[in-house]
XYZ file of N, CA and C in Angstrom:
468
model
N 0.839 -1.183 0.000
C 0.000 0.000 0.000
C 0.888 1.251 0.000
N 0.488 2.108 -0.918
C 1.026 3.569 -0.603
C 0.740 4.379 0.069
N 1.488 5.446 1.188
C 0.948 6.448 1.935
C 1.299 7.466 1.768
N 0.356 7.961 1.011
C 0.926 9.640 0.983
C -0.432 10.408 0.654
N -0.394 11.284 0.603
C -0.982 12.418 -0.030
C -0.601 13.224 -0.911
N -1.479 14.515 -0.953
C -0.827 15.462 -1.947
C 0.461 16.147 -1.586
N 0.470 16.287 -0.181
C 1.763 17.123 0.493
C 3.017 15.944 1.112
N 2.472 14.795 1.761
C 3.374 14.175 2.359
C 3.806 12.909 1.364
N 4.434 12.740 1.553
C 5.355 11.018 1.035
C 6.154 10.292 1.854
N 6.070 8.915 1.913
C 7.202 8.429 2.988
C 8.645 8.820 2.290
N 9.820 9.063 3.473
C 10.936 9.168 3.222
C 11.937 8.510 2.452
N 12.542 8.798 1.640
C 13.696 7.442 1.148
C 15.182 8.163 1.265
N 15.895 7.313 1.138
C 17.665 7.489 1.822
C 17.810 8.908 0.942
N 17.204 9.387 -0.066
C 17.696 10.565 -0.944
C 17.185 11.602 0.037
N 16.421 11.424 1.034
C 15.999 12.336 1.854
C 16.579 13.030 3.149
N 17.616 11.677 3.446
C 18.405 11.497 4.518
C 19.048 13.387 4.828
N 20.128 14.187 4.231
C 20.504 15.295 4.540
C 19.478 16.397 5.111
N 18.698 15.889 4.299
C 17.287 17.741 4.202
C 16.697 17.029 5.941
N 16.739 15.539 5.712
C 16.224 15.378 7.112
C 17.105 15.639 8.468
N 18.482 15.915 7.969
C 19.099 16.230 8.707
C 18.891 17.253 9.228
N 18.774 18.473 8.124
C 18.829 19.891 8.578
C 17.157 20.214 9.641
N 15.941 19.529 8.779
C 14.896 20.017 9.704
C 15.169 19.214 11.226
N 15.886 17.996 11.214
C 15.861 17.694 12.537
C 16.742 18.521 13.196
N 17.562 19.346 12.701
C 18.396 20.343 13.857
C 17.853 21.787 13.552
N 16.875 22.240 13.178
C 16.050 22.868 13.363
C 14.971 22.463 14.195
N 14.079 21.578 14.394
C 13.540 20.861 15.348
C 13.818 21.274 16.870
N 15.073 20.440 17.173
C 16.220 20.448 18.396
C 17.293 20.616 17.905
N 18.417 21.598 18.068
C 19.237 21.591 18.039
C 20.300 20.996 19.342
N 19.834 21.482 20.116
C 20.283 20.785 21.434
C 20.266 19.415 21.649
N 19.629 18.725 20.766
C 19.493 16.929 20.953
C 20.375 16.243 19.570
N 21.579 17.154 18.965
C 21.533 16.579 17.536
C 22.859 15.972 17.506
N 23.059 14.780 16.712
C 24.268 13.980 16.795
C 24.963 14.266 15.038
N 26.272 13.980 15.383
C 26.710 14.116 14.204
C 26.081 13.871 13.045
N 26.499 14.511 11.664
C 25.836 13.947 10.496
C 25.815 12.091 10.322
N 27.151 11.738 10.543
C 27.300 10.338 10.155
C 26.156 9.216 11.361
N 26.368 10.000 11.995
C 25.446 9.306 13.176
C 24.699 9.295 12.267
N 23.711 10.102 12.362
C 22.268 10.183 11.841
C 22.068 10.061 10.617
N 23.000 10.055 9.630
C 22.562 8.952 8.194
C 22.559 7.469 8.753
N 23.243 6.932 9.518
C 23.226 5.257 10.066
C 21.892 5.208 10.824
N 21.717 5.900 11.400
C 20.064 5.943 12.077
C 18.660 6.053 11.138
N 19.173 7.175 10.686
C 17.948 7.615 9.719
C 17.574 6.048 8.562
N 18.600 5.452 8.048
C 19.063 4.380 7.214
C 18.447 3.314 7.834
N 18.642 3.008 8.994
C 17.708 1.706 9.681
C 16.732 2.179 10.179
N 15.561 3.733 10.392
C 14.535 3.574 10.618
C 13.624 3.265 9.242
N 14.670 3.703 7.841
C 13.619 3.810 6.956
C 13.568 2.444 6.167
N 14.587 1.505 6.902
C 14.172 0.395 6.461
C 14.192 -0.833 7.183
N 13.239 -0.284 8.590
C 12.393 -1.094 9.261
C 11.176 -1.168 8.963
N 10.520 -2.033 9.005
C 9.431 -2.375 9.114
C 8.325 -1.257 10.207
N 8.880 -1.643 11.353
C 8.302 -0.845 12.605
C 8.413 0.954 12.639
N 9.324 1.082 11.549
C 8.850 2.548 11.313
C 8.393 3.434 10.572
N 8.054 4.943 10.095
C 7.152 4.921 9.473
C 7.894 6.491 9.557
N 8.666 7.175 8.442
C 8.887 8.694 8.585
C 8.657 8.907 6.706
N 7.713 9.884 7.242
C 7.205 10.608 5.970
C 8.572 12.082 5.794
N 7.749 12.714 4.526
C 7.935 14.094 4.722
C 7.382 14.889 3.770
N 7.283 16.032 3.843
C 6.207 17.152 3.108
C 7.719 17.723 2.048
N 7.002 17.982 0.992
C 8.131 18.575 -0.287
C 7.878 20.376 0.056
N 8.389 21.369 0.142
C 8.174 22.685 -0.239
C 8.512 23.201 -1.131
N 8.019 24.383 -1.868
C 8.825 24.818 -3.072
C 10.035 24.630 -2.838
N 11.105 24.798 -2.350
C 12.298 24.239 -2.532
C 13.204 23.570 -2.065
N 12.362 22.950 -0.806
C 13.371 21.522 0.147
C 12.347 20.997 1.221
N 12.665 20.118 2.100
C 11.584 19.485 2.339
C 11.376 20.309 3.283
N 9.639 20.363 3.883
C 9.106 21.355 4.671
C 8.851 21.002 6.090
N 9.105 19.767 5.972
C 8.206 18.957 6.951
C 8.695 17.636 6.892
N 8.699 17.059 8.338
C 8.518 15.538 8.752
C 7.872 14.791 9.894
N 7.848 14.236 9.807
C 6.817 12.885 10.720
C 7.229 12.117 11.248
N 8.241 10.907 12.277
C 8.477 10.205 12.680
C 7.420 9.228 13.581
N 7.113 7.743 13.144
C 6.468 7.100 13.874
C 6.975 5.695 13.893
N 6.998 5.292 15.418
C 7.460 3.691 15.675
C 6.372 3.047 15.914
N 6.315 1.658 15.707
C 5.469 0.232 15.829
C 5.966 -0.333 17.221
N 5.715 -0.286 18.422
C 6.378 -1.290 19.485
C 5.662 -2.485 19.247
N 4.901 -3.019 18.860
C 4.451 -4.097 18.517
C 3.204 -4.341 19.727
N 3.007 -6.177 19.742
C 2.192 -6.679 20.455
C 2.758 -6.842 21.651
N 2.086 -6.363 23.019
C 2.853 -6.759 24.267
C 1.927 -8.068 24.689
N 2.699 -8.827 26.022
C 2.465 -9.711 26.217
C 0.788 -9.810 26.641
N -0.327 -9.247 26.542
C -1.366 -9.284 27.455
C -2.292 -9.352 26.390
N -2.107 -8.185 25.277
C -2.395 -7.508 24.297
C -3.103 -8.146 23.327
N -4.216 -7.602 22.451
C -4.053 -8.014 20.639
C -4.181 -6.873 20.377
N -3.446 -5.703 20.406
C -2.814 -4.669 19.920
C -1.651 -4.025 20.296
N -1.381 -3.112 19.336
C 0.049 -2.912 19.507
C 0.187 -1.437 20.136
N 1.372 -1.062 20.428
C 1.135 0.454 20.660
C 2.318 1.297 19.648
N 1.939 2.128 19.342
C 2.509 3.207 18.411
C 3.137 4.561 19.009
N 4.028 5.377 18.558
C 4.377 6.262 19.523
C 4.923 7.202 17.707
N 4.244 8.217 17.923
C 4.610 9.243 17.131
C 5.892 10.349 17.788
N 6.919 10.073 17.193
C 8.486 10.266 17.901
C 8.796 11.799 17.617
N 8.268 12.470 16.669
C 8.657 13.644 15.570
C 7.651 14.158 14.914
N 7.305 15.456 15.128
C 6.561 15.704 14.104
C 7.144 17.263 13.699
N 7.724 18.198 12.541
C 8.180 19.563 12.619
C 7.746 19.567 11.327
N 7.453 20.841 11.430
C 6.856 21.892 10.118
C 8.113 23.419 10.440
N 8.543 23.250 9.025
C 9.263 24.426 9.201
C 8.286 25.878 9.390
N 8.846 26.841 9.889
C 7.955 28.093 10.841
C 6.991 28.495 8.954
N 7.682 28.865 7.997
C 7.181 29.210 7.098
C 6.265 28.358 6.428
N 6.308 27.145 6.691
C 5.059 26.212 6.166
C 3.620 25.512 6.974
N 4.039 26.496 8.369
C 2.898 26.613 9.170
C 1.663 26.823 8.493
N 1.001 26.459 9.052
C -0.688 26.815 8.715
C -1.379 26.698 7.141
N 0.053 25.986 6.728
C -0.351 25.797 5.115
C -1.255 24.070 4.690
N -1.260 23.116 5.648
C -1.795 21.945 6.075
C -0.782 21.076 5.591
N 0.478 21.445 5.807
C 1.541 20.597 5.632
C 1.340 19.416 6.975
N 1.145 20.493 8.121
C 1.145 19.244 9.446
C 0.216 18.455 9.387
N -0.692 18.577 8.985
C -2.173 17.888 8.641
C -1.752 16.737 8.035
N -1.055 17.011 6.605
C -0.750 15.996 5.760
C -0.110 15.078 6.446
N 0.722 15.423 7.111
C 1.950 14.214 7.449
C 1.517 13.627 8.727
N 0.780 14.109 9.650
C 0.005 13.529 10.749
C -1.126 12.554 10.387
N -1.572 13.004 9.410
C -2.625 11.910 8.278
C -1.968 10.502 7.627
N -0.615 10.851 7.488
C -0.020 9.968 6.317
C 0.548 8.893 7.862
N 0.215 9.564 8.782
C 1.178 9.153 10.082
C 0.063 8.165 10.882
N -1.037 8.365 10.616
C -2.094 7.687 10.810
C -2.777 6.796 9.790
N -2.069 7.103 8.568
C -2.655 5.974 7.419
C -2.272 4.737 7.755
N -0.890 4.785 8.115
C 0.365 3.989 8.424
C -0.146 3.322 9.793
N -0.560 3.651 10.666
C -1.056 2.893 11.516
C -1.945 2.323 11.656
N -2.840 2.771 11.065
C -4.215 2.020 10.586
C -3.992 1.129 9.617
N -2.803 0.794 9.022
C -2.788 -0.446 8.172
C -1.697 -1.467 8.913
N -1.909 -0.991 10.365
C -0.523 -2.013 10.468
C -1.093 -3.521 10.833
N -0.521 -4.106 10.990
C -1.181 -5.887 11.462
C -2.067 -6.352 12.550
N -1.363 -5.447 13.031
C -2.380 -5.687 14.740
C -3.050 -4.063 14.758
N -4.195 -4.142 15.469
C -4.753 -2.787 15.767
C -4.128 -1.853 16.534
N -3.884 -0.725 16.313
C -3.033 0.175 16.966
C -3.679 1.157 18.272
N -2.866 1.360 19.527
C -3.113 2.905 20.247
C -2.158 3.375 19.705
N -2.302 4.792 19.217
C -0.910 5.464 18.532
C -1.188 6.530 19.595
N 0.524 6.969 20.494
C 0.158 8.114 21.387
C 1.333 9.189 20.908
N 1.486 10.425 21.619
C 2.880 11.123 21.179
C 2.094 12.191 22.181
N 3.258 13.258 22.609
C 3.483 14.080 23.709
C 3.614 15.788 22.103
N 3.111 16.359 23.138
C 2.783 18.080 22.030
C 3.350 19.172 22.841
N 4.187 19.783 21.891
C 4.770 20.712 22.588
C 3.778 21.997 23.031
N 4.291 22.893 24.378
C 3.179 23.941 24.503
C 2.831 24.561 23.078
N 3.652 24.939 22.101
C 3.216 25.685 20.640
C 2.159 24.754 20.152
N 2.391 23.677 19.846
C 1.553 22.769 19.111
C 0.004 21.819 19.345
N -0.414 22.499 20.696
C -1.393 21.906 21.414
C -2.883 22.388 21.023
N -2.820 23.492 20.788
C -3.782 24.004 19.470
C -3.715 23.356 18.175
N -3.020 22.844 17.563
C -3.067 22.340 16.460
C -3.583 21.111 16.253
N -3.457 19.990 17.394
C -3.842 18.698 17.496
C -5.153 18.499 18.124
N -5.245 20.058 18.752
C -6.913 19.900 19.483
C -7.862 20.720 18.152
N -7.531 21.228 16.767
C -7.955 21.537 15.634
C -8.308 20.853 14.940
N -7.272 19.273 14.938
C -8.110 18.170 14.955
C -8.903 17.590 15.237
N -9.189 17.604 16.410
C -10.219 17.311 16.797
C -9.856 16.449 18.178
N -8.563 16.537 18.439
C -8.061 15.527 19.478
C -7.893 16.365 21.273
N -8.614 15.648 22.558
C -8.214 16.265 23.463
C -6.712 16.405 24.353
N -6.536 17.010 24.733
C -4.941 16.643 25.221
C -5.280 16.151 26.777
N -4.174 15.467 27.138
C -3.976 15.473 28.848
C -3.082 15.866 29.301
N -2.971 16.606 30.376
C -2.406 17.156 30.840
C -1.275 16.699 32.054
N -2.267 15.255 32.154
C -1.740 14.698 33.300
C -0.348 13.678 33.014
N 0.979 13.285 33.541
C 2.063 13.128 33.193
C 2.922 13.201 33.648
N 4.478 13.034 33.022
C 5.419 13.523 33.747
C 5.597 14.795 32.848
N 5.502 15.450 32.403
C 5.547 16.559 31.650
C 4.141 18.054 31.298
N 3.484 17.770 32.037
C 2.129 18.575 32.088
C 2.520 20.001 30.863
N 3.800 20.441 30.989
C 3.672 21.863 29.933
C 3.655 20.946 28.545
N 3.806 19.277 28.225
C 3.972 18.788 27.232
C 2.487 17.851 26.755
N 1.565 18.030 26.441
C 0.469 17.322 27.173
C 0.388 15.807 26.019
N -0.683 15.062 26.456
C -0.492 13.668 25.900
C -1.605 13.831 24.566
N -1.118 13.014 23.769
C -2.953 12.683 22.570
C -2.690 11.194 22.649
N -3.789 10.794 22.056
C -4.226 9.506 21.952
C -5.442 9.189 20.831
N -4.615 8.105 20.045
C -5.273 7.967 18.657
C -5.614 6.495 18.821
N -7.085 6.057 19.537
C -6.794 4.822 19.241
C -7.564 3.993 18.436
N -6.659 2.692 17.624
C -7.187 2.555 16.473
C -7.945 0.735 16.555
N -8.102 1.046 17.963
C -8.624 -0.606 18.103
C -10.364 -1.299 17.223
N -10.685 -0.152 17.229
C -12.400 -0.348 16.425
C -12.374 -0.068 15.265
N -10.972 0.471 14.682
C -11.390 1.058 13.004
C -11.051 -0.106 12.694
């Protein structure tokens, strides 16, 4: 199956640099060498269990998505999902770039093998945007200025 849309596409190794630069725009404070992170970037995009899109802009990529599969735990017949990344560069805000790739980020989980909870943590900027969706946040955590969503995909 393909996942994309009009704005997002999953990632491939030709993507690897540009993903470099938005991830140290992202965090800069969390960023490991280039070589690191082509060897990383290289085995998430060709695992199975992961799932990183990204949005094209007029002239480099605008946007990305990071999502992992933890699979089936022992109790379980579903799996849990954890959306790791999500950045829109400041200028491709509000253009539904984040939309796209949060969509393409949820296509992907909704087709995975086992039924999914997909969760991920929102920064204070971005907590309006996911409740535009239509999603509530919690507050409750180890991180309360970071609040929680929850996508779960056990009935679709």
């Amino acid at each position: 199956m393909t996942i994309s849309n009009e704005l997002a596409r999953p990632a491939t190794e030709a993507d690897i640099g540009c993903l470099y630069e938005l991830t140290t725009m992202f965090t800069p404070e969390l960023q490991v060498r280039i070589e690191e992170f082509e060897t990383r970037c290289r085995g998430l995009l060709n695992d199975p269990r992961w799932f990183v899109a990204v949005a094209n802009g007029p002239n480099a990529l605008s946007g990305y998505v990071a999502v992992q599969d933890f699979g089936l735990g022992l109790r379980g017949s579903f799996c849990v999902g954890r959306i790791h990344d999500l950045f829109v560069i400041p200028t491709a805000r509000r253009s539904g770039t984040g939309r796209a790739l949060v969509e393409s980020a949820f296509a992907w989980a909704k087709d995975r093998p086992s039924p999914m909870i997909l969760d991920w943590q929102a920064t204070p900027e971005s907590v309006l945007f996911y409740e535009s969706l239509g999603f509530k946040a919690d507050y409750v955590g180890d991180f309360p200025e970071c609040p929680g969503f929850t996508l779960d995909l056990r009935q679709n």
